[in-house]
């Protein structure tokens, strides 16, 4: 779950569980919505983002491992990212 904000031609989406964690779509110039700030140390921010993904149970799949997992192995059923009852998952 998260919140969406529109600001000067850009859209930002922020996680409810971690207000310092957001994704910004659009041109970088023009500033951010009030109360939002860009990381001053991008490498540290990336490590924090990855740690937050792990804490949230979000899977990391790369090209080399893309065929190695089924949805349950990636926790997608627990994250409500796949439905086994409405026919969108072929197994």
GROMACS .gro file of N, CA, C and O in nm:
model
  364
    1UNK      N    1   0.085  -0.119   0.000
    1UNK     CA    2   0.000   0.000   0.000
    1UNK      C    3   0.089   0.124   0.000
    1UNK      O    4   0.199   0.122   0.051
    2UNK      N    5   0.036   0.229  -0.055
    2UNK     CA    6   0.115   0.351  -0.060
    2UNK      C    7   0.031   0.470  -0.098
    2UNK      O    8  -0.091   0.460  -0.116
    3UNK      N    9   0.096   0.583  -0.108
    3UNK     CA   10   0.030   0.708  -0.142
    3UNK      C   11   0.089   0.763  -0.271
    3UNK      O   12   0.209   0.754  -0.293
    4UNK      N   13   0.004   0.820  -0.354
    4UNK     CA   14   0.048   0.881  -0.479
    4UNK      C   15   0.038   1.033  -0.466
    4UNK      O   16  -0.061   1.084  -0.416
    5UNK      N   17   0.141   1.102  -0.511
    5UNK     CA   18   0.139   1.248  -0.513
    5UNK      C   19   0.178   1.295  -0.652
    5UNK      O   20   0.262   1.236  -0.718
    6UNK      N   21   0.114   1.402  -0.695
    6UNK     CA   22   0.149   1.465  -0.823
    6UNK      C   23   0.208   1.602  -0.791
    6UNK      O   24   0.152   1.677  -0.713
    7UNK      N   25   0.323   1.631  -0.854
    7UNK     CA   26   0.392   1.755  -0.824
    7UNK      C   27   0.468   1.802  -0.947
    7UNK      O   28   0.557   1.732  -0.995
    8UNK      N   29   0.432   1.915  -1.001
    8UNK     CA   30   0.501   1.979  -1.113
    8UNK      C   31   0.532   1.882  -1.228
    8UNK      O   32   0.645   1.868  -1.270
    9UNK      N   33   0.429   1.814  -1.275
    9UNK     CA   34   0.444   1.726  -1.390
    9UNK      C   35   0.504   1.591  -1.360
    9UNK      O   36   0.535   1.515  -1.451
   10UNK      N   37   0.523   1.559  -1.234
   10UNK     CA   38   0.579   1.431  -1.197
   10UNK      C   39   0.484   1.358  -1.104
   10UNK      O   40   0.400   1.419  -1.038
   11UNK      N   41   0.500   1.228  -1.098
   11UNK     CA   42   0.420   1.146  -1.008
   11UNK      C   43   0.515   1.073  -0.915
   11UNK      O   44   0.617   1.019  -0.957
   12UNK      N   45   0.483   1.072  -0.787
   12UNK     CA   46   0.563   1.001  -0.689
   12UNK      C   47   0.473   0.903  -0.614
   12UNK      O   48   0.357   0.933  -0.587
   13UNK      N   49   0.527   0.786  -0.585
   13UNK     CA   50   0.454   0.687  -0.507
   13UNK      C   51   0.537   0.654  -0.385
   13UNK      O   52   0.656   0.625  -0.395
   14UNK      N   53   0.476   0.666  -0.267
   14UNK     CA   54   0.547   0.644  -0.141
   14UNK      C   55   0.484   0.529  -0.065
   14UNK      O   56   0.363   0.519  -0.055
   15UNK      N   57   0.567   0.442  -0.010
   15UNK     CA   58   0.521   0.330   0.071
   15UNK      C   59   0.457   0.380   0.200
   15UNK      O   60   0.511   0.468   0.266
   16UNK      N   61   0.344   0.321   0.238
   16UNK     CA   62   0.283   0.356   0.367
   16UNK      C   63   0.370   0.314   0.484
   16UNK      O   64   0.385   0.385   0.581
   17UNK      N   65   0.428   0.195   0.474
   17UNK     CA   66   0.505   0.140   0.585
   17UNK      C   67   0.638   0.210   0.607
   17UNK      O   68   0.696   0.202   0.714
   18UNK      N   69   0.689   0.278   0.506
   18UNK     CA   70   0.819   0.344   0.516
   18UNK      C   71   0.814   0.477   0.442
   18UNK      O   72   0.841   0.485   0.323
   19UNK      N   73   0.776   0.586   0.511
   19UNK     CA   74   0.757   0.715   0.443
   19UNK      C   75   0.882   0.772   0.377
   19UNK      O   76   0.872   0.861   0.295
   20UNK      N   77   1.001   0.720   0.409
   20UNK     CA   78   1.122   0.768   0.344
   20UNK      C   79   1.149   0.695   0.214
   20UNK      O   80   1.243   0.727   0.142
   21UNK      N   81   1.064   0.599   0.180
   21UNK     CA   82   1.086   0.515   0.062
   21UNK      C   83   0.982   0.550  -0.044
   21UNK      O   84   0.864   0.531  -0.025
   22UNK      N   85   1.030   0.602  -0.158
   22UNK     CA   86   0.937   0.641  -0.264
   22UNK      C   87   1.001   0.626  -0.400
   22UNK      O   88   1.122   0.614  -0.412
   23UNK      N   89   0.917   0.622  -0.502
   23UNK     CA   90   0.962   0.616  -0.640
   23UNK      C   91   0.909   0.740  -0.709
   23UNK      O   92   0.791   0.773  -0.697
   24UNK      N   93   0.995   0.810  -0.783
   24UNK     CA   94   0.958   0.933  -0.852
   24UNK      C   95   0.961   0.908  -1.002
   24UNK      O   96   1.060   0.859  -1.055
   25UNK      N   97   0.852   0.940  -1.069
   25UNK     CA   98   0.842   0.925  -1.214
   25UNK      C   99   0.830   1.063  -1.277
   25UNK      O  100   0.742   1.140  -1.241
   26UNK      N  101   0.919   1.093  -1.370
   26UNK     CA  102   0.913   1.221  -1.438
   26UNK      C  103   1.049   1.291  -1.434
   26UNK      O  104   1.147   1.236  -1.385
   27UNK      N  105   1.056   1.414  -1.483
   27UNK     CA  106   1.183   1.486  -1.485
   27UNK      C  107   1.236   1.511  -1.344
   27UNK      O  108   1.159   1.534  -1.251
   28UNK      N  109   1.368   1.505  -1.327
   28UNK     CA  110   1.429   1.523  -1.196
   28UNK      C  111   1.423   1.668  -1.148
   28UNK      O  112   1.420   1.694  -1.029
   29UNK      N  113   1.423   1.763  -1.240
   29UNK     CA  114   1.422   1.905  -1.200
   29UNK      C  115   1.285   1.945  -1.147
   29UNK      O  116   1.184   1.888  -1.184
   30UNK      N  117   1.282   2.040  -1.058
   30UNK     CA  118   1.156   2.095  -1.012
   30UNK      C  119   1.121   2.069  -0.867
   30UNK      O  120   1.022   2.116  -0.817
   31UNK      N  121   1.203   1.993  -0.798
   31UNK     CA  122   1.178   1.970  -0.656
   31UNK      C  123   1.080   1.857  -0.631
   31UNK      O  124   1.026   1.797  -0.723
   32UNK      N  125   1.056   1.830  -0.504
   32UNK     CA  126   0.968   1.723  -0.460
   32UNK      C  127   0.852   1.778  -0.379
   32UNK      O  128   0.857   1.891  -0.332
   33UNK      N  129   0.748   1.698  -0.360
   33UNK     CA  130   0.640   1.741  -0.272
   33UNK      C  131   0.694   1.772  -0.132
   33UNK      O  132   0.797   1.715  -0.091
   34UNK      N  133   0.627   1.856  -0.059
   34UNK     CA  134   0.671   1.894   0.075
   34UNK      C  135   0.690   1.771   0.162
   34UNK      O  136   0.608   1.680   0.161
   35UNK      N  137   0.800   1.768   0.237
   35UNK     CA  138   0.828   1.658   0.327
   35UNK      C  139   0.900   1.541   0.263
   35UNK      O  140   0.934   1.445   0.331
   36UNK      N  141   0.926   1.549   0.135
   36UNK     CA  142   0.997   1.440   0.065
   36UNK      C  143   1.137   1.489   0.032
   36UNK      O  144   1.157   1.604  -0.004
   37UNK      N  145   1.236   1.403   0.043
   37UNK     CA  146   1.373   1.443   0.013
   37UNK      C  147   1.446   1.332  -0.061
   37UNK      O  148   1.423   1.214  -0.036
   38UNK      N  149   1.534   1.370  -0.153
   38UNK     CA  150   1.617   1.274  -0.223
   38UNK      C  151   1.733   1.233  -0.133
   38UNK      O  152   1.779   1.310  -0.049
   39UNK      N  153   1.782   1.112  -0.152
   39UNK     CA  154   1.895   1.062  -0.073
   39UNK      C  155   2.020   1.142  -0.105
   39UNK      O  156   2.047   1.174  -0.220
   40UNK      N  157   2.098   1.172  -0.003
   40UNK     CA  158   2.224   1.241  -0.024
   40UNK      C  159   2.337   1.142  -0.053
   40UNK      O  160   2.439   1.179  -0.107
   41UNK      N  161   2.318   1.016  -0.016
   41UNK     CA  162   2.415   0.910  -0.043
   41UNK      C  163   2.343   0.799  -0.119
   41UNK      O  164   2.283   0.710  -0.058
   42UNK      N  165   2.346   0.802  -0.253
   42UNK     CA  166   2.271   0.705  -0.332
   42UNK      C  167   2.306   0.559  -0.302
   42UNK      O  168   2.219   0.473  -0.300
   43UNK      N  169   2.432   0.528  -0.275
   43UNK     CA  170   2.471   0.389  -0.246
   43UNK      C  171   2.408   0.343  -0.115
   43UNK      O  172   2.356   0.232  -0.105
   44UNK      N  173   2.410   0.429  -0.014
   44UNK     CA  174   2.347   0.395   0.114
   44UNK      C  175   2.196   0.382   0.098
   44UNK      O  176   2.133   0.294   0.158
   45UNK      N  177   2.138   0.469   0.017
   45UNK     CA  178   1.993   0.463  -0.007
   45UNK      C  179   1.956   0.332  -0.076
   45UNK      O  180   1.855   0.271  -0.042
   46UNK      N  181   2.038   0.287  -0.170
   46UNK     CA  182   2.011   0.161  -0.238
   46UNK      C  183   2.019   0.044  -0.139
   46UNK      O  184   1.936  -0.046  -0.142
   47UNK      N  185   2.116   0.046  -0.050
   47UNK     CA  186   2.127  -0.061   0.051
   47UNK      C  187   2.006  -0.061   0.143
   47UNK      O  188   1.951  -0.166   0.176
   48UNK      N  189   1.960   0.059   0.184
   48UNK     CA  190   1.841   0.067   0.270
   48UNK      C  191   1.718   0.018   0.196
   48UNK      O  192   1.632  -0.050   0.252
   49UNK      N  193   1.706   0.053   0.067
   49UNK     CA  194   1.592   0.009  -0.014
   49UNK      C  195   1.590  -0.143  -0.023
   49UNK      O  196   1.487  -0.206  -0.004
   50UNK      N  197   1.705  -0.203  -0.051
   50UNK     CA  198   1.713  -0.348  -0.061
   50UNK      C  199   1.683  -0.414   0.073
   50UNK      O  200   1.614  -0.517   0.078
   51UNK      N  201   1.731  -0.357   0.182
   51UNK     CA  202   1.701  -0.412   0.314
   51UNK      C  203   1.551  -0.403   0.344
   51UNK      O  204   1.493  -0.496   0.402
   52UNK      N  205   1.489  -0.294   0.302
   52UNK     CA  206   1.344  -0.280   0.322
   52UNK      C  207   1.268  -0.382   0.237
   52UNK      O  208   1.166  -0.436   0.281
   53UNK      N  209   1.315  -0.411   0.116
   53UNK     CA  210   1.254  -0.516   0.033
   53UNK      C  211   1.261  -0.650   0.103
   53UNK      O  212   1.163  -0.725   0.107
   54UNK      N  213   1.377  -0.682   0.159
   54UNK     CA  214   1.393  -0.809   0.231
   54UNK      C  215   1.300  -0.814   0.351
   54UNK      O  216   1.230  -0.912   0.373
   55UNK      N  217   1.295  -0.705   0.428
   55UNK     CA  218   1.208  -0.701   0.546
   55UNK      C  219   1.061  -0.716   0.509
   55UNK      O  220   0.982  -0.775   0.583
   56UNK      N  221   1.023  -0.666   0.391
   56UNK     CA  222   0.884  -0.675   0.345
   56UNK      C  223   0.853  -0.808   0.278
   56UNK      O  224   0.739  -0.835   0.242
   57UNK      N  225   0.955  -0.891   0.257
   57UNK     CA  226   0.934  -1.019   0.192
   57UNK      C  227   0.922  -1.011   0.041
   57UNK      O  228   0.870  -1.103  -0.022
   58UNK      N  229   0.969  -0.901  -0.019
   58UNK     CA  230   0.960  -0.885  -0.164
   58UNK      C  231   1.071  -0.964  -0.232
   58UNK      O  232   1.187  -0.956  -0.190
   59UNK      N  233   1.040  -1.039  -0.336
   59UNK     CA  234   1.141  -1.121  -0.401
   59UNK      C  235   1.234  -1.040  -0.491
   59UNK      O  236   1.198  -0.934  -0.540
   60UNK      N  237   1.352  -1.094  -0.512
   60UNK     CA  238   1.448  -1.038  -0.607
   60UNK      C  239   1.475  -1.146  -0.711
   60UNK      O  240   1.529  -1.252  -0.678
   61UNK      N  241   1.438  -1.122  -0.834
   61UNK     CA  242   1.461  -1.217  -0.943
   61UNK      C  243   1.542  -1.147  -1.050
   61UNK      O  244   1.510  -1.035  -1.090
   62UNK      N  245   1.646  -1.213  -1.094
   62UNK     CA  246   1.734  -1.157  -1.196
   62UNK      C  247   1.727  -1.244  -1.321
   62UNK      O  248   1.672  -1.354  -1.318
   63UNK      N  249   1.781  -1.200  -1.430
   63UNK     CA  250   1.775  -1.274  -1.556
   63UNK      C  251   1.826  -1.417  -1.539
   63UNK      O  252   1.767  -1.512  -1.591
   64UNK      N  253   1.934  -1.434  -1.466
   64UNK     CA  254   1.993  -1.566  -1.449
   64UNK      C  255   1.904  -1.661  -1.369
   64UNK      O  256   1.916  -1.782  -1.380
   65UNK      N  257   1.813  -1.608  -1.289
   65UNK     CA  258   1.728  -1.692  -1.204
   65UNK      C  259   1.580  -1.682  -1.241
   65UNK      O  260   1.495  -1.732  -1.168
   66UNK      N  261   1.550  -1.621  -1.354
   66UNK     CA  262   1.410  -1.593  -1.388
   66UNK      C  263   1.324  -1.718  -1.407
   66UNK      O  264   1.204  -1.712  -1.390
   67UNK      N  265   1.383  -1.830  -1.442
   67UNK     CA  266   1.306  -1.953  -1.463
   67UNK      C  267   1.321  -2.051  -1.347
   67UNK      O  268   1.278  -2.165  -1.356
   68UNK      N  269   1.380  -2.008  -1.238
   68UNK     CA  270   1.413  -2.099  -1.128
   68UNK      C  271   1.306  -2.107  -1.019
   68UNK      O  272   1.320  -2.189  -0.929
   69UNK      N  273   1.204  -2.025  -1.024
   69UNK     CA  274   1.108  -2.017  -0.914
   69UNK      C  275   0.965  -2.032  -0.961
   69UNK      O  276   0.932  -1.998  -1.074
   70UNK      N  277   0.880  -2.079  -0.871
   70UNK     CA  278   0.735  -2.070  -0.891
   70UNK      C  279   0.686  -1.962  -0.796
   70UNK      O  280   0.757  -1.918  -0.706
   71UNK      N  281   0.563  -1.917  -0.814
   71UNK     CA  282   0.510  -1.803  -0.739
   71UNK      C  283   0.523  -1.820  -0.587
   71UNK      O  284   0.559  -1.727  -0.516
   72UNK      N  285   0.493  -1.938  -0.537
   72UNK     CA  286   0.498  -1.961  -0.392
   72UNK      C  287   0.640  -1.949  -0.337
   72UNK      O  288   0.660  -1.905  -0.223
   73UNK      N  289   0.739  -1.989  -0.416
   73UNK     CA  290   0.878  -1.979  -0.372
   73UNK      C  291   0.920  -1.834  -0.357
   73UNK      O  292   1.012  -1.802  -0.280
   74UNK      N  293   0.855  -1.744  -0.428
   74UNK     CA  294   0.887  -1.602  -0.423
   74UNK      C  295   0.798  -1.525  -0.327
   74UNK      O  296   0.806  -1.403  -0.318
   75UNK      N  297   0.709  -1.597  -0.256
   75UNK     CA  298   0.620  -1.534  -0.158
   75UNK      C  299   0.509  -1.452  -0.224
   75UNK      O  300   0.444  -1.371  -0.159
   76UNK      N  301   0.487  -1.468  -0.353
   76UNK     CA  302   0.389  -1.386  -0.424
   76UNK      C  303   0.246  -1.411  -0.378
   76UNK      O  304   0.164  -1.320  -0.377
   77UNK      N  305   0.217  -1.534  -0.335
   77UNK     CA  306   0.083  -1.562  -0.285
   77UNK      C  307   0.058  -1.488  -0.154
   77UNK      O  308  -0.049  -1.432  -0.133
   78UNK      N  309   0.157  -1.482  -0.066
   78UNK     CA  310   0.144  -1.412   0.062
   78UNK      C  311   0.137  -1.261   0.043
   78UNK      O  312   0.081  -1.190   0.126
   79UNK      N  313   0.193  -1.211  -0.066
   79UNK     CA  314   0.193  -1.067  -0.095
   79UNK      C  315   0.070  -1.025  -0.175
   79UNK      O  316   0.060  -0.909  -0.214
   80UNK      N  317  -0.021  -1.119  -0.202
   80UNK     CA  318  -0.138  -1.093  -0.287
   80UNK      C  319  -0.099  -1.045  -0.427
   80UNK      O  320  -0.167  -0.965  -0.488
   81UNK      N  321   0.014  -1.095  -0.476
   81UNK     CA  322   0.061  -1.057  -0.609
   81UNK      C  323   0.017  -1.155  -0.716
   81UNK      O  324   0.037  -1.130  -0.834
   82UNK      N  325  -0.040  -1.267  -0.674
   82UNK     CA  326  -0.090  -1.366  -0.768
   82UNK      C  327  -0.215  -1.429  -0.707
   82UNK      O  328  -0.225  -1.441  -0.586
   83UNK      N  329  -0.309  -1.462  -0.791
   83UNK     CA  330  -0.429  -1.528  -0.745
   83UNK      C  331  -0.438  -1.667  -0.806
   83UNK      O  332  -0.426  -1.683  -0.927
   84UNK      N  333  -0.460  -1.767  -0.722
   84UNK     CA  334  -0.474  -1.903  -0.770
   84UNK      C  335  -0.621  -1.937  -0.794
   84UNK      O  336  -0.653  -2.045  -0.843
   85UNK      N  337  -0.711  -1.847  -0.760
   85UNK     CA  338  -0.854  -1.876  -0.770
   85UNK      C  339  -0.923  -1.811  -0.888
   85UNK      O  340  -1.031  -1.853  -0.925
   86UNK      N  341  -0.867  -1.710  -0.949
   86UNK     CA  342  -0.936  -1.643  -1.059
   86UNK      C  343  -0.882  -1.677  -1.196
   86UNK      O  344  -0.920  -1.618  -1.296
   87UNK      N  345  -0.789  -1.773  -1.204
   87UNK     CA  346  -0.745  -1.821  -1.334
   87UNK      C  347  -0.631  -1.746  -1.398
   87UNK      O  348  -0.601  -1.770  -1.514
   88UNK      N  349  -0.562  -1.657  -1.326
   88UNK     CA  350  -0.453  -1.582  -1.388
   88UNK      C  351  -0.320  -1.653  -1.374
   88UNK      O  352  -0.223  -1.613  -1.434
   89UNK      N  353  -0.315  -1.760  -1.296
   89UNK     CA  354  -0.190  -1.833  -1.276
   89UNK      C  355  -0.201  -1.968  -1.342
   89UNK      O  356  -0.288  -2.047  -1.311
   90UNK      N  357  -0.111  -1.997  -1.434
   90UNK     CA  358  -0.119  -2.122  -1.510
   90UNK      C  359  -0.037  -2.234  -1.449
   90UNK      O  360  -0.039  -2.346  -1.499
   91UNK      N  361   0.039  -2.207  -1.345
   91UNK     CA  362   0.116  -2.311  -1.277
   91UNK      C  363   0.244  -2.336  -1.343
   91UNK      O  364   0.317  -2.423  -1.321
   0.00000   0.00000   0.00000
